[in-house]
Amino acid sequence: MNGGAKKTRRVAIITPSALLTAGLKSLLAEAGGGEFEVCGLFDEPGRFMERAPLLEPDVVLVDPVVFDFQRRTAVRSCFEGVPRAALVAVVYGFIEPETLKQYHGAVLLYDDGRTVVRKLRRALEERRPEAEGGGEGYELTDRESEILVAVAKGMTNKEIADAHHISVHTVISHRKNITRKTGIKTVSGLTVYALLNNLLDQSEVE
């Protein structure tokens, strides 16, 4: 007997290719045994990040062509809003090794369904220590520090979004990450945190 049902993992797919999308959906449905469920399809990262806080994917399958050449080595920074998700590249041509280092794994065009599922599991295993560990994982990113300061100053999510040219969904996602990393849920608590860590001057909140 099975020791219990496997947890269903939520998968978002980012590619402008309808052929890739259909193929990945089919492989996961046939070989995943219900372990992986596609929760969203997107043609570019911006649209995905707007929905990411609501989708909360476990895995993000990314076609590297959605990033221009300059951004390919800064992929992680584009997905700060989903810190617990494993990023997996969908590779069907030459990709620079420096680019592939940005991902937790890669699936190849000629991989069969079982291989794809195995690689997704491995990517999730690689991601887990990063997401759960202390050390670096506890540190706020520069953008999270900026959002924290804005919250401490009493700005609304809409005001923060406008000031930083990001969506309200992305602001909410950053706030969730700040709460998870600091363990602080209240604005007053975050204000004290910002003051103690020299992110904010006392005169800015008086």
XYZ file of C-alpha atoms in Angstrom:
206
model
C 0.000 0.000 0.000
C 1.054 3.541 -0.643
C 2.181 5.372 2.486
C -0.054 8.303 1.624
C -0.967 10.508 -1.291
C 1.811 12.657 -2.679
C 1.433 16.377 -2.316
C 0.355 18.028 -5.556
C 2.978 20.492 -6.745
C 1.812 23.616 -8.547
C 3.637 24.387 -11.793
C 3.660 27.662 -13.739
C 4.947 27.673 -17.321
C 6.502 30.755 -18.935
C 7.085 30.496 -22.688
C 5.774 32.266 -25.799
C 5.658 28.892 -27.596
C 2.239 27.228 -27.806
C 3.993 24.007 -28.876
C 6.216 23.941 -25.774
C 3.264 24.750 -23.533
C 1.137 21.937 -24.951
C 4.014 19.457 -24.756
C 4.905 20.261 -21.151
C 1.265 20.118 -20.031
C 0.818 16.753 -21.731
C 4.022 15.266 -20.265
C 3.165 16.370 -16.729
C -0.392 15.058 -17.011
C 0.697 11.662 -18.376
C 3.851 11.011 -16.347
C 3.245 12.999 -13.167
C 0.538 10.777 -11.726
C -1.171 13.848 -10.302
C 2.025 14.959 -8.556
C 2.379 18.066 -10.738
C -0.505 20.350 -11.670
C -0.194 23.260 -14.105
C -1.574 26.328 -12.327
C -0.781 29.025 -14.881
C 0.467 29.663 -18.414
C 2.294 32.882 -19.331
C 4.085 34.243 -22.376
C 6.450 36.519 -20.429
C 7.750 36.965 -16.835
C 5.974 40.269 -16.116
C 2.524 38.730 -16.542
C 3.558 35.806 -14.366
C 4.832 38.021 -11.520
C 1.531 39.910 -11.434
C -0.272 36.635 -10.698
C 2.452 34.840 -8.746
C 1.295 35.851 -5.224
C -2.114 34.298 -5.905
C -0.801 31.194 -7.679
C 2.021 30.402 -5.214
C 3.712 27.917 -7.590
C 6.159 25.277 -6.342
C 7.896 25.084 -9.719
C 8.312 27.664 -12.480
C 9.255 26.211 -15.878
C 10.989 28.990 -17.807
C 11.845 29.244 -21.481
C 15.140 31.246 -21.314
C 14.265 33.147 -24.505
C 11.759 35.228 -22.497
C 14.766 37.143 -21.150
C 16.920 39.379 -23.306
C 20.634 38.593 -23.332
C 21.539 41.152 -20.640
C 18.975 39.786 -18.175
C 19.754 36.102 -18.642
C 22.408 36.164 -15.929
C 20.088 37.955 -13.468
C 17.144 35.558 -13.637
C 16.892 35.029 -9.865
C 16.319 38.746 -9.255
C 13.294 38.634 -11.580
C 11.664 35.980 -9.394
C 12.250 37.450 -5.923
C 8.483 37.448 -5.449
C 8.400 33.636 -5.436
C 11.314 32.749 -3.152
C 10.112 29.204 -2.462
C 9.616 28.205 -6.101
C 12.136 26.049 -7.955
C 13.168 27.655 -11.247
C 13.644 25.138 -14.049
C 14.895 26.075 -17.525
C 13.329 24.499 -20.601
C 16.317 23.950 -22.896
C 16.017 23.259 -26.636
C 19.157 24.966 -27.938
C 22.503 26.257 -26.723
C 22.277 28.107 -23.410
C 25.328 29.710 -21.821
C 26.527 27.818 -18.688
C 26.405 31.113 -16.755
C 22.721 31.389 -17.628
C 21.908 27.814 -16.555
C 23.518 28.460 -13.156
C 20.598 30.800 -12.435
C 18.183 27.856 -12.390
C 17.660 24.987 -9.945
C 17.434 22.539 -12.831
C 16.817 22.127 -16.547
C 14.621 19.909 -18.703
C 15.651 19.153 -22.270
C 13.542 19.055 -25.406
C 14.058 15.301 -25.838
C 13.470 14.292 -22.201
C 10.651 11.803 -21.735
C 7.894 12.310 -19.142
C 9.540 10.294 -16.379
C 12.812 12.176 -16.831
C 11.030 15.528 -16.666
C 9.225 14.534 -13.450
C 12.476 13.275 -11.923
C 14.246 16.529 -12.787
C 11.444 18.615 -11.270
C 11.679 16.615 -8.039
C 15.446 17.145 -7.985
C 15.024 20.895 -8.535
C 12.573 21.044 -5.621
C 15.074 19.218 -3.417
C 17.799 21.678 -4.394
C 15.506 24.638 -3.734
C 14.329 23.517 -0.292
C 17.559 24.222 1.665
C 17.729 27.711 0.099
C 14.125 28.508 0.972
C 14.140 27.079 4.484
C 17.675 27.669 5.649
C 18.835 30.580 7.761
C 21.988 32.448 6.784
C 21.638 33.983 3.351
C 18.006 32.898 3.028
C 17.127 35.071 6.033
C 18.631 38.248 4.605
C 16.238 40.714 3.043
C 16.939 41.579 -0.581
C 17.578 45.224 -1.471
C 14.055 45.511 -2.882
C 12.529 43.920 0.248
C 14.436 46.421 2.407
C 13.037 49.268 0.294
C 9.500 47.896 0.660
C 9.959 47.445 4.412
C 11.056 51.074 4.777
C 8.058 52.239 2.742
C 5.695 50.185 4.942
C 7.312 51.613 8.075
C 6.722 55.129 6.698
C 3.018 54.340 6.477
C 2.716 54.046 2.711
C -0.126 51.974 1.272
C 0.474 49.056 -1.102
C -0.750 51.216 -4.000
C 1.605 54.066 -3.073
C 4.527 51.646 -2.787
C 3.670 50.077 -6.149
C 3.545 53.474 -7.834
C 6.774 54.653 -6.216
C 8.721 51.553 -7.286
C 6.970 51.026 -10.648
C 5.778 47.528 -9.760
C 2.336 45.953 -9.422
C 0.356 45.841 -6.180
C 0.509 42.023 -6.395
C 4.310 42.230 -6.368
C 4.247 44.544 -3.337
C 2.019 42.056 -1.487
C 4.392 39.242 -2.416
C 7.396 41.200 -1.092
C 5.509 41.912 2.141
C 4.801 38.201 2.592
C 8.507 37.458 2.126
C 9.455 40.175 4.636
C 7.061 38.722 7.208
C 8.376 35.197 6.581
C 12.008 36.250 6.915
C 11.645 38.575 9.917
C 8.757 36.831 11.699
C 7.157 40.269 12.182
C 3.536 40.829 11.114
C 2.715 44.332 12.389
C 3.675 47.699 10.878
C 4.897 48.927 14.274
C 7.089 45.843 14.604
C 8.539 46.348 11.145
C 9.209 50.000 11.995
C 11.233 48.957 15.040
C 13.066 46.375 12.909
C 13.916 49.041 10.315
C 15.210 51.409 13.021
C 17.296 48.736 14.752
C 18.860 47.670 11.447
C 19.622 51.259 10.368
C 17.275 51.048 7.394
C 15.371 54.061 8.671
C 16.165 57.171 10.693
C 14.048 58.060 13.725
C 13.217 61.451 12.183
C 11.572 59.707 9.184
C 8.843 58.147 11.316
C 8.139 60.999 13.709
